């Protein structure tokens, strides 16, 4: 893992952006960590990670489902949340299947209303455990239908990121693991690895970015919760950082320096006169404190074609056009602005 992304970096990178997060309870925590980071330099608490369906979380609001209706662990559970500030809009949809009648209604929201700038998606564990023992054909077919329809609805400029499912524990328990499927728990982690292969391959075929969190967290299993499914607050900040760094790479911008954003000192220049960007550093200290954003390392982001991101399954086939105020533009892509 390179760096944690700071509050200033996240806020400026996503300035005037509409971000949608789709998925299960882990994706809900991805949404929550992003909403929190856009407002303050703090990690999620354990209570915030565990709670679902609450009326409000850090100035967001519950739009549909959750505690407004019956709280349960069934496949029909719904939860739609939204955070809105003067310059940010983030929405979350809880989904239990990558393509279903409910997912079609979500896609119809995209078709009829505001188009998101970023869509972060994962749907796997419920798909391969709650609907059929022989899940392979159904899952692949639903992925095909979802990716195809999503690409038709969203404009080319929308950044779509498919998150590969993170590694499960040998012994797991969770809301999705109802008594009827407890016998699947022992081998579900192998099914997840197989499903990741299918979804990552299909995402590549549809020219959708796939971020391999299963690979990325293979040596961070101590950050996994005791239930063998969910992850702690440090892991989720790492997830957020990978996603935002990937968005910055895809848009061809450099994340603004946390130090420069806070004290407005002039930026350094290299021997060619280009601006060098300093980033808050994460140096592998797994026992990081919640306010430990002080150490820094200096480097420049490089284009995908020269230095592929280690956690991205495929590179972008074409540059993306985006409006990202306050973010230094990458010198190799000035001609796109």
Tab-separated table of C-alpha atoms in Angstrom:
chain	number	residue	atom	x	y	z
A	1	UNK	CA	0.000	0.000	0.000
A	2	UNK	CA	1.352	3.417	-0.903
A	3	UNK	CA	-0.273	6.245	1.056
A	4	UNK	CA	-3.390	6.999	2.988
A	5	UNK	CA	-5.375	9.672	1.190
A	6	UNK	CA	-6.085	12.630	3.456
A	7	UNK	CA	-9.276	14.609	3.958
A	8	UNK	CA	-7.977	17.516	1.860
A	9	UNK	CA	-6.896	15.229	-0.952
A	10	UNK	CA	-10.211	13.367	-1.057
A	11	UNK	CA	-12.275	16.541	-0.820
A	12	UNK	CA	-10.434	18.255	-3.662
A	13	UNK	CA	-10.227	15.212	-5.919
A	14	UNK	CA	-13.998	14.606	-5.662
A	15	UNK	CA	-14.925	18.292	-5.845
A	16	UNK	CA	-18.279	18.582	-7.690
A	17	UNK	CA	-18.374	14.809	-8.212
A	18	UNK	CA	-21.296	12.386	-7.868
A	19	UNK	CA	-20.105	9.025	-6.490
A	20	UNK	CA	-22.296	5.898	-6.276
A	21	UNK	CA	-21.389	2.822	-4.219
A	22	UNK	CA	-23.235	-0.445	-4.893
A	23	UNK	CA	-22.964	-3.656	-2.904
A	24	UNK	CA	-23.272	-5.462	0.399
A	25	UNK	CA	-22.314	-4.588	3.969
A	26	UNK	CA	-18.611	-4.281	3.112
A	27	UNK	CA	-19.458	-1.808	0.368
A	28	UNK	CA	-21.629	0.058	2.879
A	29	UNK	CA	-18.509	0.481	5.015
A	30	UNK	CA	-16.661	1.689	1.900
A	31	UNK	CA	-19.389	4.320	1.485
A	32	UNK	CA	-19.247	5.293	5.146
A	33	UNK	CA	-15.484	5.688	5.195
A	34	UNK	CA	-15.614	7.883	2.097
A	35	UNK	CA	-18.378	10.059	3.580
A	36	UNK	CA	-16.382	10.427	6.794
A	37	UNK	CA	-13.135	11.243	4.982
A	38	UNK	CA	-14.838	13.959	2.924
A	39	UNK	CA	-15.667	15.767	6.175
A	40	UNK	CA	-12.866	15.116	8.644
A	41	UNK	CA	-9.521	13.418	9.252
A	42	UNK	CA	-10.825	10.504	11.294
A	43	UNK	CA	-11.369	6.746	11.073
A	44	UNK	CA	-14.681	4.918	11.463
A	45	UNK	CA	-15.519	3.605	14.906
A	46	UNK	CA	-16.429	-0.029	15.512
A	47	UNK	CA	-20.000	1.021	16.219
A	48	UNK	CA	-20.227	2.837	12.897
A	49	UNK	CA	-18.855	-0.200	11.078
A	50	UNK	CA	-21.377	-2.569	12.683
A	51	UNK	CA	-24.498	-0.408	12.461
A	52	UNK	CA	-26.773	-0.726	9.468
A	53	UNK	CA	-29.937	1.023	8.381
A	54	UNK	CA	-29.624	3.976	10.771
A	55	UNK	CA	-31.508	7.194	10.007
A	56	UNK	CA	-28.340	9.267	9.759
A	57	UNK	CA	-24.602	8.721	9.628
A	58	UNK	CA	-22.174	11.686	9.688
A	59	UNK	CA	-24.628	14.129	8.105
A	60	UNK	CA	-25.997	11.671	5.545
A	61	UNK	CA	-29.609	10.544	5.389
A	62	UNK	CA	-31.459	7.279	4.891
A	63	UNK	CA	-33.561	7.561	1.745
A	64	UNK	CA	-35.127	4.120	1.530
A	65	UNK	CA	-35.244	0.856	3.491
A	66	UNK	CA	-33.164	0.322	6.615
A	67	UNK	CA	-34.953	1.257	9.820
A	68	UNK	CA	-37.723	2.888	7.781
A	69	UNK	CA	-38.916	-0.659	7.090
A	70	UNK	CA	-38.373	-4.096	8.576
A	71	UNK	CA	-34.748	-4.874	9.454
A	72	UNK	CA	-33.840	-8.413	8.377
A	73	UNK	CA	-31.125	-10.540	6.741
A	74	UNK	CA	-33.131	-11.621	3.727
A	75	UNK	CA	-32.282	-11.100	0.080
A	76	UNK	CA	-35.058	-8.497	-0.140
A	77	UNK	CA	-33.394	-6.157	2.387
A	78	UNK	CA	-33.037	-2.627	1.037
A	79	UNK	CA	-31.006	0.352	2.146
A	80	UNK	CA	-30.371	3.516	0.145
A	81	UNK	CA	-28.264	6.266	1.727
A	82	UNK	CA	-27.054	9.640	0.504
A	83	UNK	CA	-24.580	12.280	1.638
A	84	UNK	CA	-24.738	15.731	0.094
A	85	UNK	CA	-22.606	18.806	0.773
A	86	UNK	CA	-22.013	21.984	-1.206
A	87	UNK	CA	-19.542	20.209	-3.500
A	88	UNK	CA	-19.986	16.444	-2.977
A	89	UNK	CA	-22.738	13.907	-3.588
A	90	UNK	CA	-22.290	10.278	-2.499
A	91	UNK	CA	-25.021	7.632	-2.669
A	92	UNK	CA	-25.142	3.989	-1.534
A	93	UNK	CA	-27.440	1.178	-2.674
A	94	UNK	CA	-27.459	-2.100	-0.746
A	95	UNK	CA	-27.766	-4.959	-3.243
A	96	UNK	CA	-27.692	-8.724	-2.766
A	97	UNK	CA	-27.438	-9.742	-6.433
A	98	UNK	CA	-25.443	-8.241	-9.257
A	99	UNK	CA	-28.430	-8.303	-11.609
A	100	UNK	CA	-32.029	-8.543	-10.466
A	101	UNK	CA	-35.308	-6.704	-10.707
A	102	UNK	CA	-34.136	-4.369	-7.963
A	103	UNK	CA	-30.825	-3.740	-9.755
A	104	UNK	CA	-32.791	-2.884	-12.878
A	105	UNK	CA	-34.606	-0.201	-10.875
A	106	UNK	CA	-31.242	1.187	-9.713
A	107	UNK	CA	-30.012	1.307	-13.299
A	108	UNK	CA	-33.222	3.057	-14.254
A	109	UNK	CA	-32.357	5.733	-11.669
A	110	UNK	CA	-29.106	6.294	-13.563
A	111	UNK	CA	-30.947	6.394	-16.876
A	112	UNK	CA	-33.587	8.906	-15.810
A	113	UNK	CA	-31.666	11.178	-13.442
A	114	UNK	CA	-28.199	12.543	-12.728
A	115	UNK	CA	-25.374	10.454	-14.166
A	116	UNK	CA	-22.665	9.523	-11.637
A	117	UNK	CA	-19.043	10.475	-12.199
A	118	UNK	CA	-17.787	7.414	-10.298
A	119	UNK	CA	-19.490	4.038	-9.702
A	120	UNK	CA	-17.873	1.623	-7.205
A	121	UNK	CA	-19.396	-1.849	-7.341
A	122	UNK	CA	-19.115	-5.282	-5.775
A	123	UNK	CA	-21.601	-8.116	-5.609
A	124	UNK	CA	-20.426	-11.632	-4.920
A	125	UNK	CA	-20.916	-13.293	-1.535
A	126	UNK	CA	-24.709	-13.134	-1.562
A	127	UNK	CA	-24.804	-14.099	-5.247
A	128	UNK	CA	-22.860	-17.317	-4.768
A	129	UNK	CA	-24.430	-18.430	-1.478
A	130	UNK	CA	-28.062	-17.364	-1.153
A	131	UNK	CA	-29.630	-18.166	-4.498
A	132	UNK	CA	-28.310	-21.511	-5.726
A	133	UNK	CA	-25.726	-24.144	-4.879
A	134	UNK	CA	-24.747	-24.271	-8.544
A	135	UNK	CA	-24.088	-20.548	-8.785
A	136	UNK	CA	-21.489	-20.412	-11.567
A	137	UNK	CA	-23.692	-20.102	-14.663
A	138	UNK	CA	-26.196	-17.747	-13.042
A	139	UNK	CA	-23.468	-15.481	-11.682
A	140	UNK	CA	-21.644	-15.239	-15.009
A	141	UNK	CA	-24.870	-14.567	-16.886
A	142	UNK	CA	-25.917	-11.873	-14.409
A	143	UNK	CA	-22.497	-10.243	-14.650
A	144	UNK	CA	-22.819	-10.142	-18.429
A	145	UNK	CA	-26.261	-8.551	-18.270
A	146	UNK	CA	-25.243	-6.041	-15.589
A	147	UNK	CA	-22.012	-4.900	-17.257
A	148	UNK	CA	-23.680	-4.639	-20.653
A	149	UNK	CA	-26.597	-2.544	-19.395
A	150	UNK	CA	-24.385	-0.394	-17.177
A	151	UNK	CA	-22.119	0.475	-20.113
A	152	UNK	CA	-25.129	1.356	-22.252
A	153	UNK	CA	-26.623	3.689	-19.649
A	154	UNK	CA	-23.577	5.527	-18.325
A	155	UNK	CA	-21.547	7.957	-20.418
A	156	UNK	CA	-18.017	7.078	-21.440
A	157	UNK	CA	-16.630	9.626	-18.976
A	158	UNK	CA	-18.042	7.756	-15.963
A	159	UNK	CA	-15.337	5.891	-14.070
A	160	UNK	CA	-16.644	2.402	-13.225
A	161	UNK	CA	-14.626	0.436	-10.656
A	162	UNK	CA	-15.404	-3.216	-9.982
A	163	UNK	CA	-14.055	-4.290	-6.571
A	164	UNK	CA	-12.979	-7.913	-6.405
A	165	UNK	CA	-14.193	-9.506	-3.182
A	166	UNK	CA	-11.801	-9.519	-0.249
A	167	UNK	CA	-10.581	-12.850	1.207
A	168	UNK	CA	-12.929	-14.665	3.565
A	169	UNK	CA	-11.829	-16.509	6.700
A	170	UNK	CA	-11.829	-20.253	7.160
A	171	UNK	CA	-14.588	-19.911	9.757
A	172	UNK	CA	-17.162	-17.290	8.922
A	173	UNK	CA	-20.418	-15.943	10.250
A	174	UNK	CA	-22.502	-13.020	9.150
A	175	UNK	CA	-25.930	-11.740	8.266
A	176	UNK	CA	-25.929	-13.432	4.872
A	177	UNK	CA	-25.025	-16.826	6.412
A	178	UNK	CA	-28.490	-18.055	7.401
A	179	UNK	CA	-28.845	-21.577	8.870
A	180	UNK	CA	-29.920	-23.019	5.521
A	181	UNK	CA	-26.487	-22.362	3.989
A	182	UNK	CA	-24.183	-22.820	6.994
A	183	UNK	CA	-22.844	-25.995	5.385
A	184	UNK	CA	-21.278	-23.818	2.674
A	185	UNK	CA	-19.170	-21.784	5.085
A	186	UNK	CA	-16.103	-24.043	5.009
A	187	UNK	CA	-15.537	-23.764	1.241
A	188	UNK	CA	-17.063	-20.369	0.524
A	189	UNK	CA	-13.644	-18.703	0.533
A	190	UNK	CA	-12.644	-20.890	-2.430
A	191	UNK	CA	-15.871	-20.029	-4.235
A	192	UNK	CA	-15.053	-16.344	-3.744
A	193	UNK	CA	-11.661	-16.796	-5.396
A	194	UNK	CA	-13.332	-18.542	-8.351
A	195	UNK	CA	-16.024	-15.866	-8.592
A	196	UNK	CA	-13.345	-13.160	-8.525
A	197	UNK	CA	-11.722	-14.778	-11.555
A	198	UNK	CA	-14.985	-14.733	-13.491
A	199	UNK	CA	-15.955	-11.180	-12.527
A	200	UNK	CA	-12.478	-9.754	-13.087
A	201	UNK	CA	-12.204	-11.394	-16.502
A	202	UNK	CA	-15.630	-10.138	-17.577
A	203	UNK	CA	-14.943	-6.639	-16.279
A	204	UNK	CA	-11.827	-6.586	-18.426
A	205	UNK	CA	-13.822	-7.750	-21.449
A	206	UNK	CA	-16.274	-4.875	-20.932
A	207	UNK	CA	-13.411	-2.372	-20.429
A	208	UNK	CA	-14.353	-1.843	-16.787
A	209	UNK	CA	-11.642	-1.293	-14.194
A	210	UNK	CA	-11.216	-4.115	-11.683
A	211	UNK	CA	-9.355	-3.485	-8.423
A	212	UNK	CA	-8.140	-6.749	-6.900
A	213	UNK	CA	-8.685	-6.306	-3.166
A	214	UNK	CA	-8.466	-10.068	-2.662
A	215	UNK	CA	-4.832	-9.919	-3.765
A	216	UNK	CA	-4.123	-6.628	-2.043
A	217	UNK	CA	-5.279	-7.787	1.410
A	218	UNK	CA	-3.766	-11.266	1.293
A	219	UNK	CA	-1.106	-10.188	3.835
A	220	UNK	CA	-3.455	-8.022	5.939
A	221	UNK	CA	-5.686	-10.770	7.295
A	222	UNK	CA	-5.125	-9.498	10.840
A	223	UNK	CA	-7.309	-6.545	9.796
A	224	UNK	CA	-10.240	-8.893	9.193
A	225	UNK	CA	-12.956	-9.009	11.857
A	226	UNK	CA	-13.644	-12.074	13.985
A	227	UNK	CA	-16.637	-12.989	11.824
A	228	UNK	CA	-14.248	-13.800	8.977
A	229	UNK	CA	-16.082	-11.505	6.555
A	230	UNK	CA	-15.820	-7.853	7.549
A	231	UNK	CA	-12.753	-5.641	8.077
A	232	UNK	CA	-11.613	-3.014	10.564
A	233	UNK	CA	-11.390	0.754	10.165
A	234	UNK	CA	-7.726	0.833	9.083
A	235	UNK	CA	-8.445	-1.664	6.301
A	236	UNK	CA	-11.327	0.472	5.081
A	237	UNK	CA	-9.184	3.575	4.993
A	238	UNK	CA	-6.698	1.620	2.885
A	239	UNK	CA	-9.559	0.603	0.568
A	240	UNK	CA	-10.649	4.226	0.225
A	241	UNK	CA	-7.086	5.303	-0.497
A	242	UNK	CA	-6.602	2.688	-3.232
A	243	UNK	CA	-9.884	3.701	-4.875
A	244	UNK	CA	-9.121	7.421	-4.794
A	245	UNK	CA	-5.566	6.939	-6.011
A	246	UNK	CA	-6.945	4.845	-8.846
A	247	UNK	CA	-9.473	7.579	-9.720
A	248	UNK	CA	-6.675	10.158	-9.772
A	249	UNK	CA	-4.645	7.939	-12.120
A	250	UNK	CA	-7.634	7.327	-14.408
A	251	UNK	CA	-8.394	11.065	-14.605
A	252	UNK	CA	-4.788	11.987	-15.211
A	253	UNK	CA	-4.447	14.267	-12.205
A	254	UNK	CA	-2.065	14.340	-9.280
A	255	UNK	CA	-3.553	14.175	-5.811
A	256	UNK	CA	-3.008	17.580	-4.178
A	257	UNK	CA	-0.431	17.601	-1.426
A	258	UNK	CA	-1.905	17.451	2.082
A	259	UNK	CA	0.829	19.750	3.293
A	260	UNK	CA	0.312	22.245	0.495
A	261	UNK	CA	-3.434	22.192	1.045
A	262	UNK	CA	-3.013	22.994	4.715
A	263	UNK	CA	-0.316	25.671	4.753
A	264	UNK	CA	-0.426	26.860	1.092
A	265	UNK	CA	3.339	26.891	0.757
A	266	UNK	CA	4.736	26.992	-2.824
A	267	UNK	CA	5.134	23.610	-4.478
A	268	UNK	CA	8.619	22.327	-5.324
A	269	UNK	CA	9.708	21.972	-8.935
A	270	UNK	CA	11.937	19.331	-10.448
A	271	UNK	CA	14.886	19.918	-12.771
A	272	UNK	CA	12.494	20.262	-15.711
A	273	UNK	CA	10.463	22.933	-13.985
A	274	UNK	CA	7.463	20.656	-13.380
A	275	UNK	CA	5.655	20.757	-10.074
A	276	UNK	CA	6.504	17.903	-7.706
A	277	UNK	CA	3.741	16.647	-5.455
A	278	UNK	CA	4.247	15.555	-1.857
A	279	UNK	CA	1.887	12.983	-0.365
A	280	UNK	CA	1.131	11.855	3.140
A	281	UNK	CA	2.932	8.563	3.550
A	282	UNK	CA	1.892	5.148	4.796
A	283	UNK	CA	5.002	3.145	5.540
A	284	UNK	CA	3.553	-0.233	6.503
A	285	UNK	CA	3.011	0.506	10.195
A	286	UNK	CA	-0.095	-1.524	10.801
A	287	UNK	CA	-0.486	-0.012	14.275
A	288	UNK	CA	-1.053	3.433	12.852
A	289	UNK	CA	-2.808	5.965	15.042
A	290	UNK	CA	-5.980	7.586	13.785
A	291	UNK	CA	-4.319	11.000	13.492
A	292	UNK	CA	-0.972	9.749	12.149
A	293	UNK	CA	-0.893	11.540	8.787
A	294	UNK	CA	2.361	13.382	9.432
A	295	UNK	CA	5.009	11.297	7.640
A	296	UNK	CA	5.430	12.105	3.949
A	297	UNK	CA	7.278	10.864	0.894
A	298	UNK	CA	7.857	12.789	-2.344
A	299	UNK	CA	7.041	11.229	-5.709
A	300	UNK	CA	5.101	11.833	-8.903
A	301	UNK	CA	2.321	9.611	-10.212
A	302	UNK	CA	3.227	7.996	-13.523
A	303	UNK	CA	0.825	7.061	-16.341
A	304	UNK	CA	-0.605	3.545	-16.417
A	305	UNK	CA	1.273	2.668	-19.573
A	306	UNK	CA	4.618	3.311	-17.844
A	307	UNK	CA	3.999	2.138	-14.294
A	308	UNK	CA	0.863	-0.025	-13.925
A	309	UNK	CA	-0.893	0.148	-10.576
A	310	UNK	CA	-0.243	-3.132	-8.746
A	311	UNK	CA	-3.844	-3.506	-7.600
A	312	UNK	CA	-5.594	-2.831	-10.919
A	313	UNK	CA	-6.435	-5.803	-13.107
A	314	UNK	CA	-6.445	-3.786	-16.331
A	315	UNK	CA	-5.323	-0.392	-17.518
A	316	UNK	CA	-7.509	2.251	-19.121
A	317	UNK	CA	-7.895	1.840	-22.866
A	318	UNK	CA	-8.329	5.590	-23.410
A	319	UNK	CA	-7.833	8.778	-21.404
A	320	UNK	CA	-10.833	10.064	-19.473
A	321	UNK	CA	-12.067	13.635	-19.624
A	322	UNK	CA	-13.005	15.026	-16.249
A	323	UNK	CA	-13.337	18.282	-14.375
A	324	UNK	CA	-11.143	18.193	-11.278
A	325	UNK	CA	-10.547	21.698	-9.893
A	326	UNK	CA	-7.672	22.292	-7.482
A	327	UNK	CA	-5.923	19.064	-8.594
A	328	UNK	CA	-2.565	19.554	-10.354
A	329	UNK	CA	-2.779	18.187	-13.879
A	330	UNK	CA	-0.344	15.497	-14.949
A	331	UNK	CA	2.220	16.933	-17.361
A	332	UNK	CA	1.880	14.034	-19.817
A	333	UNK	CA	-1.827	14.683	-20.323
A	334	UNK	CA	-2.083	18.453	-20.615
A	335	UNK	CA	-3.412	18.141	-24.147
A	336	UNK	CA	-6.649	16.595	-22.868
A	337	UNK	CA	-7.697	19.691	-20.890
